[in-house]
Each structure stands twice: as C-alpha cells, then as structure tokens.
Coordinates of C-alpha atoms in Angstrom, one line a residue:
X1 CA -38.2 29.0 -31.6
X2 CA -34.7 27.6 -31.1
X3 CA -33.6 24.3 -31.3
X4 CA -30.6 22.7 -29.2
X5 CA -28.1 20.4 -31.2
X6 CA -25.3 19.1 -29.5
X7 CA -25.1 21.2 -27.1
X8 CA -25.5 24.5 -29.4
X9 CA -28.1 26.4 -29.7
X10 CA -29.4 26.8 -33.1
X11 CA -32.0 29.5 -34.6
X12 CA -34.7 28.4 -37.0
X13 CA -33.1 30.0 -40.2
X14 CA -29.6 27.9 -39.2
X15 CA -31.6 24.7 -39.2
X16 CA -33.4 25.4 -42.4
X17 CA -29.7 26.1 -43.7
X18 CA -28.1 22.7 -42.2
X19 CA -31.0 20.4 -43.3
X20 CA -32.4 22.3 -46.5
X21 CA -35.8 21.0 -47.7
X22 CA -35.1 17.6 -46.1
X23 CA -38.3 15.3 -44.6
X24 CA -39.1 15.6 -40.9
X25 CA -38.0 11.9 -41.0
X26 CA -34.5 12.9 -42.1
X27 CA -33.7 15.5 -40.2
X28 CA -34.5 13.2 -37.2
X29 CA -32.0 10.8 -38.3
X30 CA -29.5 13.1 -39.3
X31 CA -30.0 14.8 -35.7
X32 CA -29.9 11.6 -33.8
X33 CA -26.8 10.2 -35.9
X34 CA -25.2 13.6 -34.9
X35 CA -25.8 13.3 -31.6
X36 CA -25.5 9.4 -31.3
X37 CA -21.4 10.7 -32.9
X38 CA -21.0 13.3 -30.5
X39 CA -21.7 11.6 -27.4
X40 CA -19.6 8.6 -28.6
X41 CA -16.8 11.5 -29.4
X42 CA -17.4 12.6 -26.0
X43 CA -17.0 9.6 -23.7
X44 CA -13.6 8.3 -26.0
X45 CA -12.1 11.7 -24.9
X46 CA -13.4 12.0 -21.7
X47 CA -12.3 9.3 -19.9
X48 CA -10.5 8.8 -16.3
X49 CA -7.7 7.6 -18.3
X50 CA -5.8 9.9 -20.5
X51 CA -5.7 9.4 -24.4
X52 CA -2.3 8.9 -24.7
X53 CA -2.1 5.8 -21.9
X54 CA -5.4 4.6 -23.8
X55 CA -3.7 5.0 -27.0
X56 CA -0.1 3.5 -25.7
X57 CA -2.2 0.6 -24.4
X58 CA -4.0 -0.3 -27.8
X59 CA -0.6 0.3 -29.4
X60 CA 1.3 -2.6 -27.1
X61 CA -1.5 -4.9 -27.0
X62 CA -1.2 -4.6 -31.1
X63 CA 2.2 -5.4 -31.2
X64 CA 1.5 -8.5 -28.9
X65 CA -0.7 -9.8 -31.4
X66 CA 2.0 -10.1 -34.2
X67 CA 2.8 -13.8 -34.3
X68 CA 6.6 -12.8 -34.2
X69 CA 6.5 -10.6 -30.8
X70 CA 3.9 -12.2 -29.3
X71 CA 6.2 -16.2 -29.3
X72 CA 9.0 -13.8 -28.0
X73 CA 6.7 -12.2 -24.9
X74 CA 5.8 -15.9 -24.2
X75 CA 9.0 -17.1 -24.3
X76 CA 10.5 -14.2 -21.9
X77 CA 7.3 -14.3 -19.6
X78 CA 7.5 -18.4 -19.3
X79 CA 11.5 -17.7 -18.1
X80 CA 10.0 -15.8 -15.7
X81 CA 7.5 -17.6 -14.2
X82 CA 9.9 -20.6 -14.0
X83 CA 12.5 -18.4 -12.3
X84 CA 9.6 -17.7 -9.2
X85 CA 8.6 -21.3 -9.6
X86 CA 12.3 -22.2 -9.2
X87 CA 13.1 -20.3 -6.2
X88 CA 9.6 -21.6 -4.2
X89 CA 10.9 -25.0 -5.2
X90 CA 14.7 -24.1 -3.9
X91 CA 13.1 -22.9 -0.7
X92 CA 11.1 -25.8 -0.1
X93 CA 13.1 -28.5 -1.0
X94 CA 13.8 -30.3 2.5
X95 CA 10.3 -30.8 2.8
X96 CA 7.6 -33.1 0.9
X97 CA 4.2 -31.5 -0.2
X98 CA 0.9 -32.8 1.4
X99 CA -1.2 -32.4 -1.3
X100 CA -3.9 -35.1 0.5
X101 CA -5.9 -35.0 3.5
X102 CA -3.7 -38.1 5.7
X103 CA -6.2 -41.1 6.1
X104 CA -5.9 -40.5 9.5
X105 CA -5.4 -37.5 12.0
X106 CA -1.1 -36.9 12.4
X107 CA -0.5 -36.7 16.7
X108 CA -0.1 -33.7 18.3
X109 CA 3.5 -34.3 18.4
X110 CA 4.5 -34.9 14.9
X111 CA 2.0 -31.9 13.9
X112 CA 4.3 -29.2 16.6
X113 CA 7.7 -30.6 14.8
X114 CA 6.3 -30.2 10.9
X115 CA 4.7 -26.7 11.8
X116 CA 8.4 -25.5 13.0
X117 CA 10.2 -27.2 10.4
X118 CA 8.0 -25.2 8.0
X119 CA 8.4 -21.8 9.8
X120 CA 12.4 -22.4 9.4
X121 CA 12.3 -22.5 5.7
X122 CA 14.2 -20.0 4.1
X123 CA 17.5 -18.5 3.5
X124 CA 17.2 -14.7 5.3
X125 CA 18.2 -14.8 8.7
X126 CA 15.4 -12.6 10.5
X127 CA 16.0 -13.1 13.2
X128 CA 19.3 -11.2 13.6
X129 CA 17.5 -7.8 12.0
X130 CA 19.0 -9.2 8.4
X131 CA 15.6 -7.6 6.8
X132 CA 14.5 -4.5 6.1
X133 CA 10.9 -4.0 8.0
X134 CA 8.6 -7.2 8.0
X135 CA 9.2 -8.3 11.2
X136 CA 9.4 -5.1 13.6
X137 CA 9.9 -6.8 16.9
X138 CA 11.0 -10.9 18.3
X139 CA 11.0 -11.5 21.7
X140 CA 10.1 -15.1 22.9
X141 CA 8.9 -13.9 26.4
X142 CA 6.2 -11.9 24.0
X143 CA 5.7 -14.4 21.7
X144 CA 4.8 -16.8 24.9
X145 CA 2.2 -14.6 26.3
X146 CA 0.4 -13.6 22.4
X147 CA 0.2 -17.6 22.1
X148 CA -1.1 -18.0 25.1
X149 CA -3.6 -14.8 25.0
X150 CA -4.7 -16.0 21.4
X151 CA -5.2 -19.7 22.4
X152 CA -8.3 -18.5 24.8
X153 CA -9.7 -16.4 22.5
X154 CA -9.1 -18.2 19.2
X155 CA -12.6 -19.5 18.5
X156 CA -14.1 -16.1 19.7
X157 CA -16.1 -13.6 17.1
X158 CA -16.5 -10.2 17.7
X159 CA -19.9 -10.0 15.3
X160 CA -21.4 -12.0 18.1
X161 CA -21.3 -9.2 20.3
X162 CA -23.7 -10.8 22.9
X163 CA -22.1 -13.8 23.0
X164 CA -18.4 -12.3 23.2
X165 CA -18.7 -8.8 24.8
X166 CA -15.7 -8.8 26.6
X167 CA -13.9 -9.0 23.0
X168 CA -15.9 -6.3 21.7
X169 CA -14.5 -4.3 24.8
X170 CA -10.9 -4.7 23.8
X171 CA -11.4 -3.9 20.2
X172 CA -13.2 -0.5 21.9
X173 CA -10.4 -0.1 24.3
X174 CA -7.5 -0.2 21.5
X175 CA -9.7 2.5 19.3
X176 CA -9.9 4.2 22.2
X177 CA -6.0 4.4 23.3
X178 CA -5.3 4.8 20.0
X179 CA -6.8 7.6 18.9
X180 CA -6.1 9.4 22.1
X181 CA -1.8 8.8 21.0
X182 CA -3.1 10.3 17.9
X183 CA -4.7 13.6 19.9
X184 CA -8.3 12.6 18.8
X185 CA -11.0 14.3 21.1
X186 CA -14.0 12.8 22.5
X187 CA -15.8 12.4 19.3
X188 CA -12.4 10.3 17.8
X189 CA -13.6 6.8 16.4
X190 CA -12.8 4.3 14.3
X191 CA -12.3 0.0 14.4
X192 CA -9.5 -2.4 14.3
X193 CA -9.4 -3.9 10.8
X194 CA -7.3 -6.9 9.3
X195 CA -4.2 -4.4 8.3
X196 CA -3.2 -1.2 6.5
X197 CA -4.9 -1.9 3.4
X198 CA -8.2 -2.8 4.7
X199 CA -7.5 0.2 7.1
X200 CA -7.3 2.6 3.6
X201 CA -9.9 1.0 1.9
X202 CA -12.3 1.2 4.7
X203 CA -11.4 4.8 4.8
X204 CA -11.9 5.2 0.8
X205 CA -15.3 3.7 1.1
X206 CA -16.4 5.9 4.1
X207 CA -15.6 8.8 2.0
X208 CA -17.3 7.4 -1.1
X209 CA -20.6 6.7 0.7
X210 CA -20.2 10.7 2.3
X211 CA -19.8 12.2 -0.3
X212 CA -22.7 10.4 -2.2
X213 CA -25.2 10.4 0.9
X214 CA -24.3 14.0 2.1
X215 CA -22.9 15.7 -0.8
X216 CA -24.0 14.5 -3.9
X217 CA -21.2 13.5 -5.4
X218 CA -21.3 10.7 -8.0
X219 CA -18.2 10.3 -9.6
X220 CA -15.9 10.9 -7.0
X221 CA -12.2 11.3 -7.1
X222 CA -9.2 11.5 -4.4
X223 CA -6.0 13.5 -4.7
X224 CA -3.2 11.3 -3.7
X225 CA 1.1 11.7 -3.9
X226 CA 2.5 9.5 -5.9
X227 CA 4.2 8.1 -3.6
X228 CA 1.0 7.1 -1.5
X229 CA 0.7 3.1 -0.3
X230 CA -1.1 1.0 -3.4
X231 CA -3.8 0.2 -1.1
X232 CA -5.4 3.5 -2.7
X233 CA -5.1 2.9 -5.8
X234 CA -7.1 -1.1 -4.8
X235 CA -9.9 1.3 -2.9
X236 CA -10.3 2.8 -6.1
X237 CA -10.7 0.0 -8.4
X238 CA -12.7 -1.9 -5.9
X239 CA -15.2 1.0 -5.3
X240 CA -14.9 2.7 -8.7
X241 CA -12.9 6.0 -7.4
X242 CA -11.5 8.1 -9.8
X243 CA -8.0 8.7 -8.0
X244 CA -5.5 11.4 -8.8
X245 CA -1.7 10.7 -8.3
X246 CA 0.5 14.4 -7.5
X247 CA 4.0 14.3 -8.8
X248 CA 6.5 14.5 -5.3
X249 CA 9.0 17.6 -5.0
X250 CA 12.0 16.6 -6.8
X251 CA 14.3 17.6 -3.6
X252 CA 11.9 16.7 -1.2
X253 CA 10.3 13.6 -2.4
X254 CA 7.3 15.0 -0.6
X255 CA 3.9 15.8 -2.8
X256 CA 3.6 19.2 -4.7
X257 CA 1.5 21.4 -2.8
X258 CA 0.3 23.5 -5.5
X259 CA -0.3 20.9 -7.8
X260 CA -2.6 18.8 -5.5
X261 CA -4.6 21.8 -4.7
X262 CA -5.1 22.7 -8.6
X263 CA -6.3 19.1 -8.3
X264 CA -9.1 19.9 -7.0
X265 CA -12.6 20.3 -7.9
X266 CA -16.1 19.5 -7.2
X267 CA -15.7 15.9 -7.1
X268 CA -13.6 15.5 -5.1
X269 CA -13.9 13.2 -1.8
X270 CA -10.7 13.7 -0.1
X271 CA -7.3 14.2 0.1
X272 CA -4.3 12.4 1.6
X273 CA -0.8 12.9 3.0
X274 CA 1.3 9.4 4.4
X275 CA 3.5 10.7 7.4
X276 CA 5.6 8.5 6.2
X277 CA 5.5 7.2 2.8
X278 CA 6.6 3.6 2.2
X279 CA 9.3 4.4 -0.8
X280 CA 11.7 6.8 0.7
X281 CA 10.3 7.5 4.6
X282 CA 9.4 11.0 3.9
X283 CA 6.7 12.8 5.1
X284 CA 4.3 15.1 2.9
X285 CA 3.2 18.3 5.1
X286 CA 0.3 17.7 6.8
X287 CA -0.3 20.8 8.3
X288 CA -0.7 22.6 4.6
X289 CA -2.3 19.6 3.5
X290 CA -4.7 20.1 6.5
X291 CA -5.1 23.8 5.4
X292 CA -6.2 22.4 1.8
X293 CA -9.1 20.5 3.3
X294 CA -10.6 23.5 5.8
X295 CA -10.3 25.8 2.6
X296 CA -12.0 23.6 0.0
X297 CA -14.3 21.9 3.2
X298 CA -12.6 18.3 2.1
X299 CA -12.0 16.0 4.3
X300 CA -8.2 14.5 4.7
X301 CA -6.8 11.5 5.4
X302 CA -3.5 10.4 7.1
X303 CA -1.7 7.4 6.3
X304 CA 0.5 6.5 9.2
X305 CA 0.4 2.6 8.6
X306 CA 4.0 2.5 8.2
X307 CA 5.6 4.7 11.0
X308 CA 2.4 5.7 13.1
X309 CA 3.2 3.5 16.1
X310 CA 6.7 5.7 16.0
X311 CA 5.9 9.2 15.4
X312 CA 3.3 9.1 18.2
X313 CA 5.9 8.6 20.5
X314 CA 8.8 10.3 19.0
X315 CA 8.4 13.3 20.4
X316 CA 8.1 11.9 24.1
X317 CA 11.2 10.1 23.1
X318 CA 12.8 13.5 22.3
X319 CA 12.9 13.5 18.4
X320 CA 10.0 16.6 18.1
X321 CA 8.0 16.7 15.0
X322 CA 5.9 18.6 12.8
X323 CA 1.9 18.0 13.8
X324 CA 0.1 15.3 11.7
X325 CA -2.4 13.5 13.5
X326 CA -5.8 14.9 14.9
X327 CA -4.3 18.1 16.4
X328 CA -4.9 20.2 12.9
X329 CA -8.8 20.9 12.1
X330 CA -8.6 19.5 8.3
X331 CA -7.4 15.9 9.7
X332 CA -10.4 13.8 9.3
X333 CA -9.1 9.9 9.8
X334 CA -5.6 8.1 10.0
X335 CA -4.8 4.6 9.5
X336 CA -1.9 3.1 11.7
X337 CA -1.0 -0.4 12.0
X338 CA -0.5 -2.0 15.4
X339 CA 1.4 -4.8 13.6
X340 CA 4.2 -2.8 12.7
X341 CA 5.8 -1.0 15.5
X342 CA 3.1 -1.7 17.5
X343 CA 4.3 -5.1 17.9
X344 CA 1.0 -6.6 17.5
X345 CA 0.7 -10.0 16.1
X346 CA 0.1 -9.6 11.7
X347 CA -3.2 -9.4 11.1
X348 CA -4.4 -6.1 13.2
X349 CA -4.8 -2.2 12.5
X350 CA -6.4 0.2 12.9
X351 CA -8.7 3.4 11.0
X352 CA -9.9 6.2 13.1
X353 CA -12.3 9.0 12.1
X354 CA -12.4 12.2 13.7
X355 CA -16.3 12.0 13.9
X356 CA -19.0 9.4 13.6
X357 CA -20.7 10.9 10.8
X358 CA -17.7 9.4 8.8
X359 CA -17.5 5.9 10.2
X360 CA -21.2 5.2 9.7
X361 CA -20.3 5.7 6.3
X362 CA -17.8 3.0 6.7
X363 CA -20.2 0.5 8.0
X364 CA -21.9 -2.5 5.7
X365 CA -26.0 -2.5 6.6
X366 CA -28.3 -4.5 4.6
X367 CA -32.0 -4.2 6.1
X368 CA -33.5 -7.1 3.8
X369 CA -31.9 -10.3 4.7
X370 CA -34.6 -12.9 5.4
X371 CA -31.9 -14.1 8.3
X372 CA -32.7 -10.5 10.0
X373 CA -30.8 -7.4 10.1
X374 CA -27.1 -7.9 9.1
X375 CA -24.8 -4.9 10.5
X376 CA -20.5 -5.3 9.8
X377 CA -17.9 -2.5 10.6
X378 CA -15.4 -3.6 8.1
X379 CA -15.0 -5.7 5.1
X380 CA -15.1 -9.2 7.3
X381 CA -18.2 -10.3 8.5
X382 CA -16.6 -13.3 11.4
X383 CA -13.6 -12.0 12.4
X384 CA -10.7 -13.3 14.8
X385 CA -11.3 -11.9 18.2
X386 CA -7.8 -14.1 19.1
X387 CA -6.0 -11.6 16.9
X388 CA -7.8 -8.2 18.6
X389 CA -7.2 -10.0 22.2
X390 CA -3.5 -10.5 21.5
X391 CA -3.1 -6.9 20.0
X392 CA -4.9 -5.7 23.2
X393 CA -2.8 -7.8 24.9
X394 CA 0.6 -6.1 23.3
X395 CA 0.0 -2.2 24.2
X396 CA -1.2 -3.1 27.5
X397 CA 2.3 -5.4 27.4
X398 CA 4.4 -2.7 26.7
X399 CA 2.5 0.7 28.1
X400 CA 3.2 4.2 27.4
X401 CA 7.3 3.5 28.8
X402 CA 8.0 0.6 26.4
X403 CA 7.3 1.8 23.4
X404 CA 9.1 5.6 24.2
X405 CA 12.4 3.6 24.9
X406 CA 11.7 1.2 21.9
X407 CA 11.3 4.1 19.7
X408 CA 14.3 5.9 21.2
X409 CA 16.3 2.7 20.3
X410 CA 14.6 2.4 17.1
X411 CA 15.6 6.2 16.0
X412 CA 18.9 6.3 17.4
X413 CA 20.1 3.4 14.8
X414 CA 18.2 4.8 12.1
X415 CA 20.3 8.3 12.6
X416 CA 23.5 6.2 13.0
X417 CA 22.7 4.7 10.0
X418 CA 21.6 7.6 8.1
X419 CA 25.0 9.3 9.0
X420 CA 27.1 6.8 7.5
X421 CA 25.1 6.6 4.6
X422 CA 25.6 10.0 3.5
X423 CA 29.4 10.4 4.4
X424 CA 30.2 7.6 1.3
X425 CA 30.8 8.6 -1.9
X426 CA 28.7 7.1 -4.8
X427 CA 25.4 7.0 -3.2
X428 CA 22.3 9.6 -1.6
X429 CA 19.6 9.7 0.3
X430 CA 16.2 10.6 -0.8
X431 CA 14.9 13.4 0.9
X432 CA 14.9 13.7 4.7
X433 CA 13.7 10.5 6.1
X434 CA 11.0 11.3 8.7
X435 CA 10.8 7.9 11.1
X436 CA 12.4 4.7 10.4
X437 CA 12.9 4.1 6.4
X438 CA 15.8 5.0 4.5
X439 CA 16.1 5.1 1.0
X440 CA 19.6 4.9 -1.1
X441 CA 20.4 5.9 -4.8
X442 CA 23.3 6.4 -7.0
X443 CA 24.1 8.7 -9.8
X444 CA 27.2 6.5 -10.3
X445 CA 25.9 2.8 -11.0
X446 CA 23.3 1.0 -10.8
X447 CA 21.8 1.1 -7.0
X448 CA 20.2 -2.4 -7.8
X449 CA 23.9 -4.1 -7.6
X450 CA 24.2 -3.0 -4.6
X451 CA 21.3 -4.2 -2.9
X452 CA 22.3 -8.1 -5.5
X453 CA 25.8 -7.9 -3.6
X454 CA 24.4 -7.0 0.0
X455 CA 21.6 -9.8 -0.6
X456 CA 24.6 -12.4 -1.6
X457 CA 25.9 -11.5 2.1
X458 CA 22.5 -12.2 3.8
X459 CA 20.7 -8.8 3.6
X460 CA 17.0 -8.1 2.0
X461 CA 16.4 -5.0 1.2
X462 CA 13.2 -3.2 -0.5
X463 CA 14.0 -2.2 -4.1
X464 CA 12.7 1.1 -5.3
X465 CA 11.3 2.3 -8.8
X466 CA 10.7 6.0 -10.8
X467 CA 13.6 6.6 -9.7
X468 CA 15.3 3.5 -9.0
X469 CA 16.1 3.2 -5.7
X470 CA 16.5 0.6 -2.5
X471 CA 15.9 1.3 1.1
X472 CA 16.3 -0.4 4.8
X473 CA 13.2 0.0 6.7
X474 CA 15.1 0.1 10.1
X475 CA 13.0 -2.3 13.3
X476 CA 13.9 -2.9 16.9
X477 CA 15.5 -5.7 15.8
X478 CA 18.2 -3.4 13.9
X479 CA 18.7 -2.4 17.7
X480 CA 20.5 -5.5 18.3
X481 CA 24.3 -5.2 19.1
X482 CA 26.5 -4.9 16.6
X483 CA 23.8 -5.2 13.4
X484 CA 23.6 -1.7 12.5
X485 CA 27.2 -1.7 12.4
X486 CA 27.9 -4.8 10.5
X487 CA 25.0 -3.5 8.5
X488 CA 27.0 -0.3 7.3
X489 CA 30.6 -2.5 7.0
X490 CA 29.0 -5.0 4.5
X491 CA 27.3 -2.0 2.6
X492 CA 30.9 -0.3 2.6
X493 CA 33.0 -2.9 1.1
X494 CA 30.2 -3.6 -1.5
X495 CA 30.3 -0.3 -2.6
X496 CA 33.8 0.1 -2.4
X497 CA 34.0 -2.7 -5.3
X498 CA 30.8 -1.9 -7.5
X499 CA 32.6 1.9 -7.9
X500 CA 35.6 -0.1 -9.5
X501 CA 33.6 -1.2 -12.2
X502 CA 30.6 0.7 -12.3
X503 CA 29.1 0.5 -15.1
X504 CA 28.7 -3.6 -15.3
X505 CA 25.6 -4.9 -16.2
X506 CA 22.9 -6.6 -13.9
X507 CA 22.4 -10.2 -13.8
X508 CA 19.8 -12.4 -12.5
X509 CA 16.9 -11.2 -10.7
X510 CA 17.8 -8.0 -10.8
X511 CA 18.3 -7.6 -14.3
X512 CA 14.6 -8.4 -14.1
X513 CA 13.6 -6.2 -12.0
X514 CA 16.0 -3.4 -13.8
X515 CA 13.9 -4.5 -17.1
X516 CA 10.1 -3.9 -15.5
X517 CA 11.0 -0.6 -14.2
X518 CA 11.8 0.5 -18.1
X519 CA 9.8 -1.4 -19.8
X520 CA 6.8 0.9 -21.4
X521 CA 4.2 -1.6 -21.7
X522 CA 3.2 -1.8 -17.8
X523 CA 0.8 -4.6 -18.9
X524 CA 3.9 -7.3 -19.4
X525 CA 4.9 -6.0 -16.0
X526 CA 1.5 -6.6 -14.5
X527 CA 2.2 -10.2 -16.0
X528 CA 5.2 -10.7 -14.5
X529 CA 3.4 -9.4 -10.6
X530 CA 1.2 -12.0 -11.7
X531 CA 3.8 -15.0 -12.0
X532 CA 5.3 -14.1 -8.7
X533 CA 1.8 -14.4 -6.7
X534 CA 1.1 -17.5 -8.6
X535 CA 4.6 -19.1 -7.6
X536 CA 3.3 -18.6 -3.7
X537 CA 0.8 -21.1 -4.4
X538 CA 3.1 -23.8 -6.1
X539 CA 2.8 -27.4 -5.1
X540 CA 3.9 -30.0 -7.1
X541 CA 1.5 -31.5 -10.6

C-alpha cells in the first residue's frame, strides 16, 4: 500500500527506511510535524506578494526600530506633516474656524456671504484655466440652471423608487444615452455611481461575484497596466483581489501585450485597458486587449473615466480613433465620468456592462433583514437624486452639438499645445497622447523645477513618478483666449533659465516630492500620503 507524504508518494519499504523501527505514535508526529513544516514553507513562499517586497519590508521596518533611525524618521516625518499643516493654515488664514454649533441659527444672508468667502480661498486662479484638469468646464449661465435643477430635487432618493420615480427615470435615461455614445446594443446596462472610483470598484466586484457564482473561481486576480487609475488597486484591497500590474512599452507608455497575456491563468477575472490612462494620456490597445478576452473567454474592462466624455465624440468632431468602447466583442463594461468632460456637477459617473448577467453581480441583496428585503445597485444605499437630476440636466443642456464643438475646442488646444511642446529643446513627451493629457519629461534637469517655477507664476500642474514626470490635463477652460498661449510663453522662459543651470537642486515641496519617488521604503511614503489627508481635516486645538 502507498502512503502520501507531503505531496509524494511513498512505497512501504521507503517508509520503513525514513521512520526505522519507530512507534506508530512517532511516526504520526514526525508525519504531522513534517507536514505542519511544509505547509508553513508553502504559504511563506506562496504568497500574492513576492519574497523579495516581503523581505525588503521586514528589512525597513527593522531598521525603523533602531532607536537612532527611528528619532530621525520621526523627526523628518513631523517636518512634514507641519509643512501640510502649514499650508492649510496659510490658505485659511482670513477666515476664523467654527469649531461650535452657534447658539443660534446664522440668517440666510450672512450664511450666502461665509459660503462664498470660503469657496474663494486659495491661491490658483481656476477660473482662468490656471489648473491642469479638476475643473473641466465654468460657465455661470450653467452653473444657474444645475443650482436651480438640484435645489428641487435635493431631498429626493432614488432607493425610494415608488416615492421618486421620476428620478429613477433620469438615472435610466443617462445609462441609456450613455451607453448608446459608447456603441452598446440593446442589452448595454449599467448605473450612475458617486464617481470613477466607485465606477471601477463596482466593476471589480461584479467581476468578483461572476467569477465566484458562475465560474468557480476563488482567488481571483485581474491583469491591469501599470499605469491603470489606483482605484483598482482600492477594488482589490477592499474585495480581496489578487491584482497584477503589466510593465508599459517603454516608447509607448502603453501596456505590454505579450506580457499581460502570459499573465494569465485560471484565476483570472478580467482584464483592463484605460483609453486614456491618467499619467501620460495614452491609450493601451483595446482592440488586442479585446482579442485577449474572446481567446481566453475573459471578460474586459475599459477605463474611460478620464477622457470618455471626449473620445466618444472625437471622431464626430473629426479627430478618428482607434475602436475602444462596445464595438469589439471582448469589451464587457466601461466606466466614464460625466463629471469630467461631461460637465456634470462632481459627484456623478457612470459603469456600464455589456450584459445584465454582469450587473446583477454588481448589485448588494441581503434577503434576511427583519426590516424586509434590502436591494442597492452601488455601494450607497440613500443616494442624491439632486446630483443624478442635475447630471441629467447637463447632457440634455448641451446635446449631441455641444459637446462635438466642445471637444473640437478642447482638442485643437491640446494639439497646439502639444506642438510647442515638442519643438523645445530640453524636454519630451511621453508617448502619443490620445485625448486631452499631456505629459512632459527631461533627460536634461530635473522636470519637477519646472513645474516649482511654472507653479511660482500661477500654474498647477500634476506631477508624475517611475519615471518622473509632470503633465497638463488640458479642459474647455484651456480654450479661453489667450491661455494656451500664455500657458506655452511662461513654460518657455522657465525653461529657458532652468537649462542655464541645470543641474541645481530642488527645494521645498518638491524636494519632497523628488525624495518619495526614490525613497525604497514605500511605507515612509505611505506616511507621508497619510500627513497630507490628515492636513485636510485641520482645525485649530
């Protein structure tokens, strides 16, 4: 009779041979201390992470706990903090902190002027298109009607569908009109959601549930470029995903092909493309990407949060464009935020499916509630119906016309833009932006002066890391007369100084942020993400 030992299979004679003349009760222990050591062998090596992260992690978190480096990483870190801390307090100066309920109710009045002294805070002047993305369109007359559209149906809820139908018929009407710009067919669905995050983790956990409920799988994993929106990577560690990031072309900036489909294997849930990517505005290929799915039967997602709202109408605005959307087979869902260059108020996207079999997966159902049967599409329970009757409000505002001429503004200043960026000497341009972002390095100096000296002149720009990098996410408000162009002649001059002296040191904030992006011990700049968030909720001790 044989005898299976850690997963080998052993004859008679070989046991006699490994255990001699032992007692039945020693060769049980010996066997279970054997295979107590090998499974614990086997789960340290075979883990999500890799050995040598795991190991690199213990190693820092060592060194921390020496007396000497750990008073120095508190020291630094405490700078740090103060320096976010300092620049809330700097921002907020003009203005006293309520940090009590008033004994009695402040008039309408006095409320109105406090609100808009508050909204004026600040030092960036957004209004003139001195940011890059964050606010994609200002228009008062628009601004009129979304206050006035919200106002009626701010205390509505779209989980009280019987109560509040006619909300639950716009949210239906903006899937609808969306996924039809997206070339979804009849059997196209999907909800609004509070942005592109929720959008991707809704999708993450429709894919999750699928591939448990109908495939079997158990540990799932998705296949992702590196380059793909964060909001993955929070899907994963929210819904325990194992995910998979696919080093980018090195020309291209666009995810390696062949590497993402050696990726894959039988766990895995899905696989995603952004069309654009956030970091440098290029787009991975879809179609092969599309191709990968049908061959291995896995589904694929698109991430157009960024630049959906402008590649749907790009080619009617006559900039053509590879296909992307629901027109291949393999595309299963898309995200695509109306807030963005949909012009809908912040707050609002939306996550399509290309069949209902994948958005009842999305869907929250618990059957055992003593308060009855509770049914939610998306992570909220109550949600705003002011903020889906506004974005309703907003594509019905500008129809099919609007936003082709807002795009063709919106694309002519980024290739303006682009232009003169490449003619100057000292810096280049990641890949070949697809829609509206444009990423700028150097192999000359460090890129992050120039984005220090352009934000001394008024400018905020996005600053890049692995490789170090900034970029302009170009809006309609970039379309303004005379800002692209004073845009590219502050950028000029800047650059015409930094290339005297080159290779000066960073000061300030960017010197911190030049520090993170080396630093091999992620954990300090985790800390360090940390600090910032916390400063946003400063008030005074």
């Amino acid at each position: 009779m044989d005898l299976v030992n850690n997963g080998i299979l052993l004859s008679k004679n070989s046991v006699n041979n490994l255990f001699g003349q032992r007692e039945p009760w020693q060769v049980a222990s010996i066997t279970a201390s054997s295979i107590l050591t090998s499974y614990w062998l086997w789960n340290f090596l075979c883990q999500d992470e890799s050995l040598y992260n795991r190991f690199k992690k213990f190693t820092f978190t060592q060194i921390k706990k020496i007396p000497k480096f750990k008073k120095q990483v508190e020291e630094e870190t405490k700078k740090i903090s103060d320096l976010f801390e300092n620049e809330v307090i700097e921002n907020t100066k003009s203005e006293k902190y309520i940090i009590e309920l008033p004994s009695q109710g402040i008039p309408r009045d006095e409320l109105i002027k406090t609100v808009n002294r508050y909204l004026n805070l600040g030092k960036y002047n957004w209004k003139e298109g001195f940011i890059s993305g964050a606010i994609y369109y200002y228009d008062e007359e628009l601004i009129k009607l979304l206050t006035e559209v919200y106002g009626y149906a701010s205390y509505t809820n779209p989980l009280h569908s019987d109560i509040f139908p006619g909300i639950c018929k716009m949210e239906a009407e903006v899937v609808r009109l969306v996924a039809n710009l997206f070339h979804g067919d009849s059997n196209a669905c999907g909800t609004m959601t509070s942005g592109g995050t929720e959008s991707i983790i809704m999708a993450c956990k429709a894919y999750r549930d699928y591939g448990k409920n109908e495939c079997g799988i158990k540990k799932g994993e998705i296949i992702v470029p590196r380059s793909v929106h964060p909001a993955f990577d929070k899907a994963a560690c929210y819904f325990g995903i194992k995910i998979i990031h696919i080093d980018l072309n090195p020309d291209t900036y666009t995810v390696n092909l062949k590497k993402m489909e050696n990726a894959i294997n039988k766990n895995t849930l899905l696989l995603v493309g952004s069309f654009p990517n956030f970091p440098y505005g290029t787009s991975d290929d879809i179609e092969a990407i599309s191709a990968l799915g049908l061959k291995y039967n896995i589904p694929v997602h698109v991430d157009c949060c960024l630049g959906g709202f402008i590649a749907a109408f790009m080619p009617q605005a006559g900039f053509p464009l590879p296909p992307f959307d629901f027109i291949l087979p393999g595309v299963t869902s898309i995200s695509a935020d109306t807030h963005k260059y949909g012009y809908a108020p912040k707050g609002s996207s939306v996550v399509l499916y290309s069949d209902k079999k994948y958005r009842h997966n999305q869907y929250y159902v618990c059957t055992e509630w003593p308060g009855g049967h509770y049914g939610s599409p998306t992570i909220s329970g109550s949600r705003s119906g002011g903020i889906i009757a506004a974005c309703w409000a907003t594509l019905m505002y500008f129809g099919m016309n609007g936003y082709i001429t807002s795009t063709k503004e919106i694309m002519d200043t980024k290739i303006f833009i682009e232009e003169q960026l490449r003619s100057m000497e000292g810096i280049f341009i990641f890949g070949k932006p697809t829609t509206s972002v444009i990423a700028i390095g150097s192999n000359d100096f460090n890129i992050y002066r120039l984005s220090d000296a352009l934000n001394a002149r008024g400018w905020n720009l996005n600053t890049l890391q692995f490789p170090i990098g900034i970029h302009i996410c170009i809006t309609h408000l970039h379309t303004k007369p005379g800002v692209a162009s004073l845009f590219i002649e502050d950028l000029r001059q800047e650059l015409i100084e930094i290339l005297k002296t080159p290779n000066v040191q960073l000061t300030g904030k960017m010197a911190m942020y030049g520090m993170s992006a080396t630093l091999p011990d992620r954990t300090i700049v985790g800390d360090i993400t940390r600090y910032f968030i916390d400063a946003m909720y400063y008030t005074p001790k």
